[in-house]
Short mmCIF file of C-alpha atoms in Angstrom, two decimals:
data_model
loop_
_atom_site.label_atom_id
_atom_site.label_comp_id
_atom_site.label_asym_id
_atom_site.label_seq_id
_atom_site.Cartn_x
_atom_site.Cartn_y
_atom_site.Cartn_z
CA MET X 219 -34.27 -30.65 -5.36
CA VAL X 220 -33.61 -30.36 -9.09
CA LEU X 221 -31.58 -27.30 -10.04
CA ASP X 222 -32.37 -25.81 -13.44
CA VAL X 223 -29.12 -24.92 -15.22
CA PRO X 224 -30.67 -22.50 -17.78
CA THR X 225 -32.32 -20.59 -14.95
CA LEU X 226 -29.03 -20.40 -13.10
CA LEU X 227 -27.37 -19.07 -16.24
CA VAL X 228 -29.96 -16.32 -16.54
CA VAL X 229 -29.46 -15.38 -12.89
CA SER X 230 -25.70 -15.38 -13.41
CA ILE X 231 -26.04 -13.04 -16.39
CA PHE X 232 -27.91 -10.42 -14.41
CA VAL X 233 -25.84 -10.78 -11.25
CA THR X 234 -22.47 -10.53 -13.01
CA ALA X 235 -23.69 -7.61 -15.12
CA VAL X 236 -24.85 -5.70 -12.04
CA LEU X 237 -21.64 -6.47 -10.18
CA GLY X 238 -19.59 -5.44 -13.21
CA LEU X 239 -21.43 -2.12 -13.47
CA LEU X 240 -20.97 -1.60 -9.72
CA LEU X 241 -17.21 -2.10 -10.04
CA ILE X 242 -17.03 0.15 -13.11
CA PHE X 243 -18.96 2.84 -11.26
CA ALA X 244 -16.57 2.56 -8.30
CA TRP X 245 -13.65 2.94 -10.72
CA ILE X 246 -15.21 6.05 -12.28
CA GLN X 247 -15.50 7.52 -8.77
CA ASP X 248 -11.83 6.77 -8.03
CA ARG X 249 -9.68 6.46 -11.13
CA SER X 250 -6.55 6.02 -9.00
CA ILE X 251 -7.43 2.33 -8.52
CA GLN X 252 -7.27 0.97 -12.07
CA ALA X 253 -7.89 -2.55 -10.83
CA LEU X 254 -11.56 -1.70 -10.30
CA GLY X 255 -11.88 -1.01 -14.03
CA TRP X 256 -10.23 -4.32 -14.89
CA TRP X 257 -12.43 -6.24 -12.48
CA GLY X 258 -15.58 -4.48 -13.64
CA ALA X 259 -14.79 -5.23 -17.28
CA ALA X 260 -14.03 -8.84 -16.35
CA TYR X 261 -17.45 -9.22 -14.78
CA LEU X 262 -19.16 -7.71 -17.83
CA VAL X 263 -17.26 -10.02 -20.19
CA GLY X 264 -18.13 -12.96 -17.92
CA GLY X 265 -21.78 -11.95 -18.03
CA LEU X 266 -21.62 -11.80 -21.82
CA SER X 267 -20.13 -15.29 -21.83
CA ALA X 268 -22.96 -16.58 -19.63
CA GLY X 269 -25.48 -14.90 -21.93
CA MET X 270 -24.04 -16.62 -24.99
CA LEU X 271 -24.02 -19.99 -23.22
CA SER X 272 -27.71 -19.53 -22.35
CA LEU X 273 -28.47 -19.20 -26.08
CA GLN X 274 -27.36 -22.76 -26.80
CA GLN X 275 -30.88 -24.00 -26.03
CA PHE X 276 -32.12 -21.89 -28.96
CA ILE X 277 -29.08 -21.96 -31.25
CA SER X 278 -27.42 -25.33 -31.64
CA SER X 279 -23.93 -24.33 -32.68
CA PRO X 280 -20.62 -25.66 -31.31
CA TYR X 281 -18.94 -22.43 -32.41
CA LEU X 282 -21.19 -20.43 -30.09
CA ILE X 283 -20.19 -22.56 -27.08
CA ASP X 284 -16.52 -22.45 -28.02
CA PHE X 285 -16.52 -18.66 -28.38
CA ALA X 286 -18.52 -18.16 -25.18
CA SER X 287 -16.03 -20.33 -23.30
CA ALA X 288 -13.14 -18.32 -24.77
CA LEU X 289 -14.78 -15.12 -23.51
CA LEU X 290 -15.02 -16.65 -20.03
CA PHE X 291 -11.29 -17.38 -20.08
CA VAL X 292 -10.59 -13.79 -21.18
CA ALA X 293 -12.66 -12.59 -18.22
CA CYS X 294 -10.52 -14.73 -15.90
CA GLY X 295 -7.40 -13.25 -17.47
CA MET X 296 -8.75 -9.74 -16.96
CA SER X 297 -9.37 -10.48 -13.28
CA TRP X 298 -5.77 -11.66 -12.97
CA ASN X 299 -4.51 -8.49 -14.65
CA GLY X 300 -6.70 -6.51 -12.28
CA ALA X 301 -4.94 -8.12 -9.33
CA ARG X 302 -1.59 -7.17 -10.86
CA ALA X 303 -2.75 -3.61 -11.45
CA PHE X 304 -4.01 -3.35 -7.88
CA ASP X 305 -0.47 -3.75 -6.57
CA GLY X 306 1.13 -1.55 -9.22
CA LYS X 307 2.44 -4.28 -11.50
CA ASN X 308 2.36 -4.11 -15.28
CA VAL X 309 -0.58 -5.81 -16.96
CA ARG X 310 0.15 -8.59 -19.43
CA PRO X 311 -2.27 -8.51 -22.38
CA PHE X 312 -0.89 -11.61 -24.11
CA ALA X 313 -1.17 -13.71 -20.97
CA MET X 314 -4.72 -12.42 -20.54
CA PHE X 315 -5.70 -13.95 -23.89
CA ALA X 316 -3.47 -17.04 -23.56
CA GLY X 317 -6.23 -19.22 -22.08
CA ALA X 318 -8.69 -18.26 -24.82
CA ILE X 319 -6.08 -18.89 -27.51
CA ILE X 320 -5.24 -22.32 -26.09
CA TRP X 321 -8.93 -23.17 -25.98
CA LEU X 322 -9.70 -22.06 -29.53
CA VAL X 323 -6.66 -23.90 -30.88
CA ALA X 324 -7.67 -27.04 -28.99
CA CYS X 325 -11.16 -26.81 -30.46
CA GLN X 326 -9.63 -27.19 -33.92
CA ILE X 327 -8.10 -30.54 -33.02
CA PRO X 328 -10.15 -33.43 -34.45
CA GLY X 329 -11.93 -35.31 -31.72
CA PHE X 330 -11.51 -32.63 -29.03
CA ALA X 331 -14.89 -31.00 -29.70
CA ASP X 332 -16.61 -34.37 -29.18
CA SER X 333 -14.63 -35.27 -26.06
CA SER X 334 -16.50 -34.31 -22.90
CA ILE X 335 -13.55 -35.28 -20.75
CA GLY X 336 -11.08 -33.26 -22.83
CA ARG X 337 -13.21 -30.14 -22.83
CA ILE X 338 -13.87 -30.35 -19.08
CA VAL X 339 -10.23 -30.91 -18.23
CA VAL X 340 -8.90 -28.09 -20.40
CA SER X 341 -11.54 -25.52 -19.43
CA SER X 342 -11.27 -26.38 -15.74
CA LEU X 343 -7.48 -26.08 -15.74
CA ILE X 344 -7.57 -22.74 -17.57
CA ILE X 345 -10.05 -21.23 -15.12
CA SER X 346 -8.30 -22.74 -12.11
CA ASN X 347 -4.87 -21.48 -13.17
CA TYR X 348 -6.10 -17.93 -13.77
CA THR X 349 -7.93 -17.96 -10.44
CA LEU X 350 -4.97 -19.25 -8.46
CA PHE X 351 -2.64 -16.79 -10.18
CA THR X 352 -5.05 -14.02 -9.19
CA ALA X 353 -4.92 -15.16 -5.57
CA PHE X 354 -1.11 -15.31 -5.75
CA GLU X 355 -0.88 -11.75 -7.09
CA LEU X 356 -2.99 -10.45 -4.21
CA TRP X 357 -0.99 -12.51 -1.71
CA SER X 358 2.32 -11.18 -3.08
CA GLY X 359 1.20 -7.64 -2.22
CA ARG X 360 0.63 -8.52 1.45
CA SER X 361 3.26 -5.98 2.59
CA GLU X 362 0.48 -3.43 2.22
CA LYS X 363 -1.53 -3.94 5.37
CA LEU X 364 -5.12 -4.29 4.16
CA ASN X 365 -7.44 -6.28 6.40
CA SER X 366 -9.61 -7.28 3.45
CA ARG X 367 -6.69 -8.66 1.44
CA TRP X 368 -6.62 -11.99 3.27
CA PRO X 369 -10.35 -12.78 2.82
CA ALA X 370 -9.87 -12.01 -0.88
CA VAL X 371 -6.91 -14.38 -1.13
CA ILE X 372 -8.77 -17.13 0.75
CA VAL X 373 -12.03 -16.85 -1.24
CA ILE X 374 -10.26 -16.73 -4.61
CA THR X 375 -7.95 -19.61 -3.69
CA LEU X 376 -10.89 -21.78 -2.59
CA HIS X 377 -12.65 -21.12 -5.89
CA GLY X 378 -9.49 -22.02 -7.79
CA VAL X 379 -9.30 -25.31 -5.89
CA VAL X 380 -13.01 -26.20 -6.00
CA PHE X 381 -13.68 -25.45 -9.67
CA PRO X 382 -11.46 -28.22 -11.17
CA SER X 383 -13.01 -30.79 -8.82
CA GLN X 384 -15.17 -31.90 -11.73
CA VAL X 385 -12.07 -33.30 -13.45
CA PRO X 386 -11.65 -36.42 -11.26
CA LEU X 387 -15.41 -37.00 -11.55
CA THR X 388 -15.08 -37.38 -15.31
CA MET X 389 -12.30 -39.89 -14.79
CA VAL X 390 -14.40 -42.33 -12.74
CA LEU X 391 -17.76 -42.10 -14.49
CA PRO X 392 -18.60 -44.25 -17.54
CA GLY X 393 -18.68 -42.27 -20.75
CA ASP X 394 -22.46 -42.47 -21.16
CA ARG X 395 -23.05 -41.13 -17.67
CA ILE X 396 -20.72 -38.10 -17.85
CA ALA X 397 -23.04 -35.85 -19.80
CA ALA X 398 -26.09 -36.84 -17.76
CA THR X 399 -24.37 -36.35 -14.43
CA LEU X 400 -22.87 -33.02 -15.38
CA SER X 401 -26.08 -31.62 -16.83
CA ASN X 402 -28.37 -32.84 -14.06
CA GLY X 403 -26.44 -31.98 -10.94
CA TRP X 404 -22.76 -31.21 -11.00
CA ILE X 405 -22.90 -28.32 -13.48
CA ALA X 406 -25.74 -26.79 -11.45
CA THR X 407 -23.72 -27.14 -8.26
CA LEU X 408 -20.69 -25.51 -9.89
CA ALA X 409 -22.92 -22.77 -11.27
CA ILE X 410 -24.19 -21.96 -7.77
CA GLU X 411 -20.67 -22.05 -6.36
CA SER X 412 -19.43 -19.76 -9.15
CA LEU X 413 -22.31 -17.38 -8.60
CA LEU X 414 -21.71 -17.17 -4.86
CA TYR X 415 -17.99 -16.75 -5.51
CA SER X 416 -18.65 -13.90 -7.96
CA ILE X 417 -20.79 -12.05 -5.43
CA ALA X 418 -18.38 -12.57 -2.54
CA ALA X 419 -15.31 -11.69 -4.60
CA ALA X 420 -16.85 -8.50 -5.98
CA PHE X 421 -17.73 -7.14 -2.55
CA ILE X 422 -14.38 -8.13 -1.05
CA LEU X 423 -12.53 -6.46 -3.94
CA LEU X 424 -14.64 -3.34 -3.44
CA GLU X 425 -13.76 -3.40 0.25
CA MET X 426 -10.07 -3.69 -0.61
CA ALA X 427 -10.29 -0.66 -2.85
CA LYS X 428 -12.21 1.28 -0.22
CA GLU X 429 -9.73 0.34 2.50
CA ARG X 430 -6.81 1.45 0.35
CA THR X 431 -8.49 4.76 -0.48
CA GLU X 432 -9.15 5.44 3.19
CA ARG X 433 -5.56 4.57 4.08
CA VAL X 434 -4.17 6.83 1.34
CA HIS X 435 -6.36 9.73 2.45
CA LYS X 436 -5.40 9.20 6.07
CA GLU X 437 -1.70 9.10 5.23
CA ALA X 438 -2.04 12.16 3.00
CA ALA X 439 -3.55 14.04 5.93
CA LEU X 440 -0.46 13.21 7.98
CA ILE X 441 2.21 13.93 5.35
CA ASP X 442 3.82 17.25 4.54
CA PRO X 443 3.48 17.60 0.74
CA LEU X 444 6.77 19.49 0.25
CA THR X 445 9.11 17.11 2.08
CA GLY X 446 7.20 13.83 2.27
CA VAL X 447 7.78 13.58 6.04
CA HIS X 448 5.16 13.80 8.79
CA ASN X 449 3.33 17.08 9.31
CA ARG X 450 2.58 18.76 12.64
CA ARG X 451 -0.59 16.77 13.19
CA ALA X 452 1.22 13.46 12.64
CA ILE X 453 4.09 14.44 14.92
CA THR X 454 1.66 15.24 17.70
CA GLU X 455 -0.35 12.03 17.24
CA PHE X 456 2.63 9.70 17.08
CA ALA X 457 4.44 11.41 19.94
CA LYS X 458 1.33 10.98 22.09
CA GLN X 459 1.35 7.26 21.25
CA ILE X 460 4.95 6.97 22.47
CA LEU X 461 4.17 8.90 25.64
CA SER X 462 1.11 6.77 26.40
CA ARG X 463 2.84 3.39 26.23
CA ASP X 464 2.36 1.17 29.25
CA VAL X 465 5.98 -0.05 29.26
CA ARG X 466 8.28 2.79 30.26
CA PRO X 467 11.76 2.92 28.66
CA THR X 468 14.80 2.94 30.92
CA LYS X 469 16.18 6.08 29.24
CA PRO X 470 14.64 9.51 28.72
CA MET X 471 12.88 10.74 25.63
CA ALA X 472 14.77 13.33 23.59
CA ILE X 473 12.92 16.10 21.78
CA PHE X 474 14.58 18.01 18.93
CA MET X 475 13.62 21.29 17.30
CA PHE X 476 15.40 22.15 14.01
CA ASP X 477 15.37 25.54 12.31
CA ILE X 478 17.28 26.55 9.16
CA ASP X 479 19.40 29.62 9.94
CA LYS X 480 18.57 32.87 8.12
CA PHE X 481 16.08 31.09 5.90
CA LYS X 482 14.30 34.30 4.89
CA SER X 483 17.59 35.58 3.52
CA ILE X 484 17.97 32.38 1.47
CA ASN X 485 14.53 32.87 -0.03
CA ASP X 486 15.16 36.56 -0.73
CA ARG X 487 18.56 35.99 -2.37
CA PHE X 488 17.98 32.77 -4.31
CA GLY X 489 14.21 32.48 -4.64
CA HIS X 490 11.58 30.21 -3.15
CA PRO X 491 12.32 27.17 -5.36
CA VAL X 492 15.87 27.06 -3.95
CA GLY X 493 14.48 27.65 -0.47
CA ASP X 494 12.15 24.69 -0.91
CA LYS X 495 15.08 22.51 -1.95
CA VAL X 496 16.98 23.54 1.18
CA ILE X 497 13.97 22.55 3.29
CA ARG X 498 13.81 19.18 1.54
CA LEU X 499 17.54 18.71 2.12
CA LEU X 500 17.13 19.17 5.87
CA ALA X 501 14.20 16.73 5.91
CA ALA X 502 16.17 14.11 3.96
CA THR X 503 19.31 14.60 6.07
CA ALA X 504 17.48 14.25 9.38
CA LYS X 505 15.39 11.32 8.23
CA LYS X 506 18.50 9.48 7.06
CA THR X 507 20.22 10.01 10.41
CA LEU X 508 17.32 9.20 12.74
CA ARG X 509 16.00 5.73 13.50
CA GLN X 510 12.87 4.41 11.83
CA THR X 511 11.19 4.28 15.22
CA ASP X 512 11.86 7.99 15.86
CA VAL X 513 9.06 10.45 15.16
CA PHE X 514 10.22 13.18 12.79
CA GLY X 515 8.38 15.78 10.74
CA ARG X 516 7.88 19.35 9.65
CA LEU X 517 6.08 21.73 11.96
CA GLY X 518 5.80 24.41 9.29
CA GLY X 519 8.02 26.79 7.35
CA GLU X 520 11.64 25.84 7.96
CA GLU X 521 10.97 24.27 11.38
CA PHE X 522 11.14 20.55 12.08
CA ALA X 523 10.80 18.44 15.21
CA ALA X 524 11.72 14.94 16.32
CA PHE X 525 10.89 12.68 19.27
CA LEU X 526 13.50 10.04 20.10
CA GLY X 527 12.28 7.52 22.64
CA ASN X 528 14.66 5.69 24.97
CA THR X 529 17.61 7.99 24.21
CA ASP X 530 20.07 9.44 26.74
CA GLU X 531 21.61 12.92 26.57
CA LYS X 532 24.93 11.91 25.06
CA GLY X 533 23.34 9.80 22.35
CA ALA X 534 20.82 12.52 21.47
CA ILE X 535 23.47 15.22 21.24
CA ILE X 536 25.67 13.09 18.98
CA VAL X 537 22.70 12.46 16.69
CA ALA X 538 21.87 16.18 16.62
CA GLU X 539 25.48 16.97 15.71
CA ARG X 540 25.42 14.40 12.96
CA VAL X 541 22.36 16.06 11.46
CA ARG X 542 23.92 19.52 11.78
CA LEU X 543 27.23 18.54 10.16
CA ALA X 544 25.57 16.48 7.41
CA PHE X 545 23.26 19.37 6.57
CA ILE X 546 26.15 21.81 6.33
CA LYS X 547 27.74 19.53 3.76
CA ALA X 548 24.51 18.84 1.83
CA ALA X 549 23.36 22.47 1.72
CA ASP X 550 26.70 24.08 0.94
CA VAL X 551 25.97 24.07 -2.80
CA VAL X 552 22.44 23.64 -4.17
CA ASP X 553 21.86 23.46 -7.92
CA GLY X 554 25.34 24.85 -8.49
CA ILE X 555 24.68 27.85 -6.22
CA GLU X 556 26.70 28.42 -3.09
CA ILE X 557 24.10 28.58 -0.35
CA GLY X 558 26.08 27.71 2.76
CA ALA X 559 22.91 26.97 4.74
CA THR X 560 23.21 25.87 8.37
CA VAL X 561 20.77 24.64 11.00
CA SER X 562 20.30 25.36 14.68
CA ILE X 563 18.99 22.59 16.92
CA GLY X 564 17.35 22.79 20.31
CA VAL X 565 17.23 19.63 22.41
CA THR X 566 15.38 18.77 25.59
CA PHE X 567 14.61 15.58 27.49
CA THR X 568 11.96 14.08 29.69
CA THR X 569 11.73 11.03 31.92
CA ASN X 570 8.10 11.83 32.66
CA TYR X 571 6.21 9.96 29.95
CA GLN X 572 3.01 11.65 31.11
CA SER X 573 4.26 14.98 29.76
CA GLU X 574 2.23 16.94 27.25
CA VAL X 575 3.57 17.05 23.68
CA ASP X 576 3.07 20.81 23.36
CA ALA X 577 4.96 21.44 26.61
CA LEU X 578 7.91 19.38 25.41
CA LEU X 579 7.96 21.11 22.04
CA SER X 580 7.84 24.46 23.81
CA ARG X 581 10.85 23.55 25.94
CA ALA X 582 12.79 22.35 22.89
CA ASP X 583 11.85 25.59 21.15
CA GLU X 584 13.36 27.54 24.05
CA ALA X 585 16.60 25.61 23.57
CA LEU X 586 16.44 26.40 19.85
CA TYR X 587 15.97 30.08 20.64
CA GLU X 588 19.10 29.99 22.79
CA ALA X 589 21.03 28.33 19.94
CA LYS X 590 19.98 31.21 17.68
CA ASN X 591 21.02 33.80 20.24
CA ALA X 592 24.36 32.09 20.79
CA GLY X 593 25.31 32.54 17.14
CA ARG X 594 23.31 29.87 15.22
CA ASN X 595 24.68 26.68 13.62
CA ARG X 596 24.90 24.86 16.94
CA VAL X 597 23.11 22.50 19.32
CA MET X 598 21.77 23.78 22.63
CA ILE X 599 20.14 21.75 25.40
CA ARG X 600 17.44 22.61 27.88
CA SER X 601 17.45 19.93 30.55
CA GLU X 602 14.41 18.45 32.23
CA GLN X 603 15.18 20.75 35.16
CA ASN X 604 14.86 23.65 32.68
CA LEU X 605 18.60 24.42 32.78
CA GLN X 606 20.16 25.77 29.59
CA VAL X 607 23.53 24.23 28.60
CA ALA X 608 25.63 23.96 25.46
CA ALA X 609 25.95 20.57 23.82
CA SER X 610 29.74 20.77 24.12
CA SER X 611 29.48 20.79 27.90
CA ILE X 612 28.05 17.26 27.79
CA VAL X 613 30.03 15.93 24.82
CA PRO X 614 33.25 17.99 24.69
CA ASP X 615 34.54 16.92 21.27
CA LEU X 616 31.36 16.94 19.23
CA SER X 617 32.98 16.64 15.80
CA GLU X 618 34.83 13.47 16.78
CA ALA X 619 31.89 12.00 18.71
CA ALA X 620 29.46 12.65 15.88
CA ALA X 621 31.66 10.65 13.53
CA GLU X 622 31.61 7.60 15.82
CA PRO X 623 28.88 4.95 16.05
CA VAL X 624 26.31 5.83 18.70
CA THR X 625 25.70 2.91 21.02
CA THR X 626 23.38 4.83 23.32
CA HIS X 627 21.08 6.03 20.54
#
């Protein structure tokens, strides 16, 4: 079957233009992902390049081909910058135009314009390098768990490897057969491969953007906007995941309830902005003290909760005391104002990993209530048997213990 190159160019023009407009439209719908704008513009510039190349059958001008090729290299550079922008890196305008500049300078060298091998080698290497750099940029951002990232890396890498395959072909063919071979079959094959790559890449990139948007929205729904920690919904969901694990820990689960003492008075005396800073201080203090595997977040107002899996009573109490003492120090003076804020902490435990989250929070809240009644600024425990005890009855010297490394935590 004979493949008609001009027809393929016309198809490529329309396909890349449509894909470019699709990416631009997606960017307009979600301006937070600037990469979509870069990729959309790259497709449109690539389509313009294909359109100019298709005119060579009507306009016989080497300058037209040279400029069209330069535009194609700019489009590749824009795609690379789009990959950088997708992962929050700075774009590099000069590097984006570097390929086009190299090409246009090379075209001024005597003999280069008439050298099929030279033109093929240079153009192939420029496109291949930009493509592989694009794949590398996406690969380097793999710490963000996007399922569609790996197909994007694989597809783009394969294109970067396949495209320069025409170079060795030019090295083995006689000079008079290069142009005939490339025009009759190989260029058509590369055109089809490039067209299929463009379609696949566009839809994978769109999927990446969609996946990120969904992840951001999901995380936003689980994050408290004031403190940046989990909200009540997230605490409940993640605690349920811990409780539903098939492998049961050898130690109990500890549940904390934190409440800033006399918080209404802080707001009334110093204003809500200061009150908000005190809330953020407690969130930061607790988050710094707890493990990354612990579930911690804000229930609402000045109340916080935490679920510490596989933690015994002594370890949990020492951690609670560390939070309490660290918060006293952090919230003593806020913005040059003596606040002297303190926190009361209620702690409970469970060895029954079938327990309901709300029931555990309720029991921890009862311990917190007892800490308030006992004078605030202290840790109180409600055992699994529903017995109320002071933290000091389990760990007598809390100040000294809280300063020591916790091996049981």
